[in-house]
Tab-separated table of C-alpha atoms in Angstrom:
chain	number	residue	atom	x	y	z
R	7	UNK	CA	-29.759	84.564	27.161
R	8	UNK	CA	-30.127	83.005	30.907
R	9	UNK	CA	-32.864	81.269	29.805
R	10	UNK	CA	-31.337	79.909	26.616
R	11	UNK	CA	-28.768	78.901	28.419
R	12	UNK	CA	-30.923	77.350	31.353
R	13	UNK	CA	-32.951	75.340	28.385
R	14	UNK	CA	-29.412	74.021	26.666
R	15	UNK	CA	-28.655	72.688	30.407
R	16	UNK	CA	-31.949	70.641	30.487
R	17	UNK	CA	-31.674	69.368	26.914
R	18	UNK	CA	-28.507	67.765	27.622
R	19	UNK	CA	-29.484	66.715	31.017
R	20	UNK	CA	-32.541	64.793	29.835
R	21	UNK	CA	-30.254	63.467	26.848
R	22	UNK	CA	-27.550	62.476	29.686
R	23	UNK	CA	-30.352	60.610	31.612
R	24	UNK	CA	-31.755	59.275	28.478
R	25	UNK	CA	-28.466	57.503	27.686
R	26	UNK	CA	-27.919	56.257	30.960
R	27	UNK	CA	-31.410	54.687	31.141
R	28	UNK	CA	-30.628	52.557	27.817
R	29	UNK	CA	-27.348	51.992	29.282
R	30	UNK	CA	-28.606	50.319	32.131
R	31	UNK	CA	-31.332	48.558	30.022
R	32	UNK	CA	-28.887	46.854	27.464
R	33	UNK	CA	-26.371	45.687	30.538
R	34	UNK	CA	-29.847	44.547	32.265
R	35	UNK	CA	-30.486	42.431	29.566
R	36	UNK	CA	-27.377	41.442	28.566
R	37	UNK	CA	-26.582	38.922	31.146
R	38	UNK	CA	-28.756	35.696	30.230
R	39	UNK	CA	-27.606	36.390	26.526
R	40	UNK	CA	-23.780	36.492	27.554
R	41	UNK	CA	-24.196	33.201	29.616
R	42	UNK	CA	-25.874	31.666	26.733
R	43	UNK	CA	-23.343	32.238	24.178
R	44	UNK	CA	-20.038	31.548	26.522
R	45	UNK	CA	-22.066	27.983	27.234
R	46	UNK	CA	-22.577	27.222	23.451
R	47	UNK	CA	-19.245	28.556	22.701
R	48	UNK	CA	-17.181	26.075	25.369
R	49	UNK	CA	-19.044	23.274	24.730
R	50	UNK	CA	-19.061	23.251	21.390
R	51	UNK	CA	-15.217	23.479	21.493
R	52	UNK	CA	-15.235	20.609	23.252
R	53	UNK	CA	-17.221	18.766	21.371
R	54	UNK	CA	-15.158	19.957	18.454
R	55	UNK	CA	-12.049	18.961	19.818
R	56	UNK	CA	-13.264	15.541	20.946
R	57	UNK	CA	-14.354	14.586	17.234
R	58	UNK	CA	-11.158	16.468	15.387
R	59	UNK	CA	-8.970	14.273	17.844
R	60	UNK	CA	-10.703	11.044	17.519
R	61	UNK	CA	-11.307	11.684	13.438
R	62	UNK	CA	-8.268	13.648	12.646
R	63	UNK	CA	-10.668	15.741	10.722
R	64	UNK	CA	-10.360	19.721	10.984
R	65	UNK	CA	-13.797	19.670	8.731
R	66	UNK	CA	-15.481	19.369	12.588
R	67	UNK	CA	-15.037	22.870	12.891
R	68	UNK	CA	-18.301	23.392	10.067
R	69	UNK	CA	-20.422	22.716	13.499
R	70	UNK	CA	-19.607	26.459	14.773
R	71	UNK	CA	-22.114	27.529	12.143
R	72	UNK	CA	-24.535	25.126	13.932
R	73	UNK	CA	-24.048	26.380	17.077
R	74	UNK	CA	-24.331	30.117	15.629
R	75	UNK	CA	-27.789	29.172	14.068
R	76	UNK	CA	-28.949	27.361	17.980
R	77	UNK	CA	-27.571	30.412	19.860
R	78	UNK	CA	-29.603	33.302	17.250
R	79	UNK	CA	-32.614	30.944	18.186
R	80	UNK	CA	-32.359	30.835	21.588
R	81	UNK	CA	-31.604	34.889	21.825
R	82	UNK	CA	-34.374	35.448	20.112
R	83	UNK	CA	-36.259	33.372	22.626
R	84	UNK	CA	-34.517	35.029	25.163
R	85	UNK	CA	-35.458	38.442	24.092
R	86	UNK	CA	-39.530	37.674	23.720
R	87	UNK	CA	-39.144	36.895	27.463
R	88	UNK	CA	-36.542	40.399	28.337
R	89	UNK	CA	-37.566	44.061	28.858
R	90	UNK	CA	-37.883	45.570	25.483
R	91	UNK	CA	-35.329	47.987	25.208
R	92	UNK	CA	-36.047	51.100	22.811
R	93	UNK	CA	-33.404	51.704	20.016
R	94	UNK	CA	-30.864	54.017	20.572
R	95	UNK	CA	-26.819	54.712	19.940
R	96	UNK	CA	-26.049	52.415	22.653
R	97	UNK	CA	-27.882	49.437	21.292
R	98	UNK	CA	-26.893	50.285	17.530
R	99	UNK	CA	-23.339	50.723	18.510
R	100	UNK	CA	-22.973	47.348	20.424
R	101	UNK	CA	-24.828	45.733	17.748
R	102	UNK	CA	-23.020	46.354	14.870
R	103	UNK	CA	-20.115	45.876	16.436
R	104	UNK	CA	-20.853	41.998	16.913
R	105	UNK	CA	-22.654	41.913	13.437
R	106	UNK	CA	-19.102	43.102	11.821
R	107	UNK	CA	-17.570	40.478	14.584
R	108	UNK	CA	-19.720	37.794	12.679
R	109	UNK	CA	-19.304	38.970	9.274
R	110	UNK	CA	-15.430	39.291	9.856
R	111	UNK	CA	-15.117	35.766	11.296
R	112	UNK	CA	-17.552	33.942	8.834
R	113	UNK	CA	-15.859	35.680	5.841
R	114	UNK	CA	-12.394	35.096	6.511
R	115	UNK	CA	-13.312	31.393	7.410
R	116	UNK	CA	-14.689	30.974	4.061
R	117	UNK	CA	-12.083	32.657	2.349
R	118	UNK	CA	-9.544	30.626	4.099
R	119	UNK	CA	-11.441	27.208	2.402
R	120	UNK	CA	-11.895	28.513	-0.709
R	121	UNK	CA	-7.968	29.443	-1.392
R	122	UNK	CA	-7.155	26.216	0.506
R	123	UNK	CA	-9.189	24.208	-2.503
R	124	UNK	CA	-8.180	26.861	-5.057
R	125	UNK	CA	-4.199	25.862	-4.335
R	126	UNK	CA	-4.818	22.168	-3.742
R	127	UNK	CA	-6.472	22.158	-7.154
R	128	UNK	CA	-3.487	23.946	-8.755
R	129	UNK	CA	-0.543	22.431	-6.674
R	130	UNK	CA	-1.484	19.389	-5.027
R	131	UNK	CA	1.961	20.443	-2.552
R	132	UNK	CA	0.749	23.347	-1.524
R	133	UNK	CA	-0.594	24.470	2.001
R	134	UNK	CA	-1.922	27.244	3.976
R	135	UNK	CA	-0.964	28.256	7.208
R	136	UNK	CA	-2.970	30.308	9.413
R	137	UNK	CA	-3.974	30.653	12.670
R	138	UNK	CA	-7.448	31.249	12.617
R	139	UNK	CA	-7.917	30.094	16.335
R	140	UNK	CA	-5.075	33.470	17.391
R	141	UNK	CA	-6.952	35.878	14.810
R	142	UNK	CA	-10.880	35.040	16.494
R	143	UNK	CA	-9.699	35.068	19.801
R	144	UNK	CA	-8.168	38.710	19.267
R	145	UNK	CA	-11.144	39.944	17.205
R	146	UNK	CA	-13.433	38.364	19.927
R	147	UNK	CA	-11.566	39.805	23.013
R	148	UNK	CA	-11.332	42.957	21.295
R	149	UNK	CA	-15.859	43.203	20.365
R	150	UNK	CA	-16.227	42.508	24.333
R	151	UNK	CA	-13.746	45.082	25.499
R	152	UNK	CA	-15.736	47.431	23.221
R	153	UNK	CA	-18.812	46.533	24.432
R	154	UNK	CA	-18.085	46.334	27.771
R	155	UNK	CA	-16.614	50.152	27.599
R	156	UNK	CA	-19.902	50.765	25.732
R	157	UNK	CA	-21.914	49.696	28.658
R	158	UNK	CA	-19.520	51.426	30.982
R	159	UNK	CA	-19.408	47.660	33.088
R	160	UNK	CA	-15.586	47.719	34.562
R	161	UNK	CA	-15.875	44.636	35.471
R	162	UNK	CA	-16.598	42.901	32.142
R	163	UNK	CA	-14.063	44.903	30.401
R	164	UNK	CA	-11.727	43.038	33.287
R	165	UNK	CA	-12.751	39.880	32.596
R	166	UNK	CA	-12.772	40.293	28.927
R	167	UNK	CA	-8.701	41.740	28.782
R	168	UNK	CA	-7.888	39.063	31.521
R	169	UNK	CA	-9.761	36.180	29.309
R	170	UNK	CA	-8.388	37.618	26.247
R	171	UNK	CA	-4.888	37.438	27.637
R	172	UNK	CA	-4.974	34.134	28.687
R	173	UNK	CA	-6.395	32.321	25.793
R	174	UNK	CA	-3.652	34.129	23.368
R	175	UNK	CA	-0.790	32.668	25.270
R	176	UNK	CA	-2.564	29.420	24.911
R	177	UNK	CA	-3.048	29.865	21.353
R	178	UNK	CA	0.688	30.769	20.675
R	179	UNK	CA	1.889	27.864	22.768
R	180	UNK	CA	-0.910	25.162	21.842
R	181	UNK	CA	-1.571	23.904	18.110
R	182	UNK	CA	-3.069	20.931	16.613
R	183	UNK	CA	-6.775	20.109	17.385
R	184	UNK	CA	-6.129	21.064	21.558
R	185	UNK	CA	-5.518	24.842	19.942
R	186	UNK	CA	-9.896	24.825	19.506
R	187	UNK	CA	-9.871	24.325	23.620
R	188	UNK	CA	-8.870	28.137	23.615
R	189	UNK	CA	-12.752	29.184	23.366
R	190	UNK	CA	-13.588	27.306	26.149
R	191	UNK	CA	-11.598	29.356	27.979
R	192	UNK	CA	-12.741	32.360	26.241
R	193	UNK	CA	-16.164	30.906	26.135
R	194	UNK	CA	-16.464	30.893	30.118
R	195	UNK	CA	-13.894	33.468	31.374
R	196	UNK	CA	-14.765	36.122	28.741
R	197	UNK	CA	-18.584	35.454	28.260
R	198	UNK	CA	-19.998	33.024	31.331
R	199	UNK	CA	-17.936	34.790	34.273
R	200	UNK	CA	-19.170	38.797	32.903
R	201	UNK	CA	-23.077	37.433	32.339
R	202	UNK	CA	-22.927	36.131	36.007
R	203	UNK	CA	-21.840	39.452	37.313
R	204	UNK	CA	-24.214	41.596	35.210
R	205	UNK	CA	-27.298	39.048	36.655
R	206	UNK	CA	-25.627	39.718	40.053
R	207	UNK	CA	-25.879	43.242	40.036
R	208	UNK	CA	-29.499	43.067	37.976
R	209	UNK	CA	-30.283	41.465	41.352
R	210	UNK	CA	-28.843	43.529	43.324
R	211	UNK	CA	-29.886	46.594	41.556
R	212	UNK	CA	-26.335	47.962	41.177
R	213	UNK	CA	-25.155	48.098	37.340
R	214	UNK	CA	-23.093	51.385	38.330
R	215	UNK	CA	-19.889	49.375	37.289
């Protein structure tokens, strides 16, 4: 029994360890990508908000499947040049989490389109009203809380809630084509700021938190 018991203890030790390892491995690598996509993300809002305001054209907004297409190419890049990190819960948890992020955002943007032509068609009168820039932000905020909870990284959940916080007051308060200036914000506090301080403590070998 004693050494049943003793042999239980080491299985879930070396799982324990095991976990922790990937752990550190995904928040290792997840710096450069984080960076990345909080760059694309703010300056493609800008550039967004530039053209809506000098075209009075929401139709600008089409380039945030451009940018999504530049930033999976330059991850990809990213990762032949990264540790290779083995599959495990970790990695399939975080990852599915931002492929239902994408799926969710994409979908309901589409959807959103489709009715919009579907009720111009029928009544020429009609409108839509929905603030797509308030629902992204919260499902956005929300995938990096997760993830940074995931990773066990305190100080991107932080970041993330703080972020999160800030660019929902300025959705509620802004509106028109200045509303799209909220994932700057996002883009740099939520993504930029937590990449910098997991590639500070990759260099300082100290991803404890």
């Amino acid at each position: 029994m004693e050494t049943k018991n003793l042999t239980t203890e080491s299985s879930l030790k070396i799982i324990a360890e095991t976990m922790e390892r990937s752990r550190m491995s995904i928040a290792k690598n997840s710096g450069r990508p984080l960076i990345l996509w909080g760059c694309l993300v703010a300056v493609t809002s800008v550039i967004i908000y530039f053209l809506w305001s000098k075209t009075g054209s929401p139709l600008w907004n089409l380039l945030w499947f451009a940018m999504s297409i530049i930033g999976f190419i330059c991850t990809i890049f990213l990762s032949q040049n990264s540790e290779k990190t083995p599959k495990n819960e970790v990695s399939r948890i975080l990852g599915k989490t931002w492929m239902w992020f994408g799926l969710f955002t994409t979908g309901f943007y589409l959807l959103i389109w489709v009715a919009y032509f579907i009720m111009r068609a029928c009544y020429p009168e009609a409108s839509i009203s929905v603030d797509l820039t308030l629902v992204i932000t919260l499902m956005m905020g929300l995938c990096g809380v997760i993830s940074g909870v995931v990773m066990k990284m305190k100080s991107v959940v932080a970041c993330l809630v703080v972020a999160t916080a800030i660019s929902v007051v300025i959705a509620l308060v802004v509106h028109g084509p200045a509303q799209i200036l909220v994932f700057a914000v996002l883009g740099v506090l939520g993504l930029v700021v937590p990449g910098l301080i997991l590639q500070g403590k990759v260099r300082n070998n100290n991803l404890a938190a």
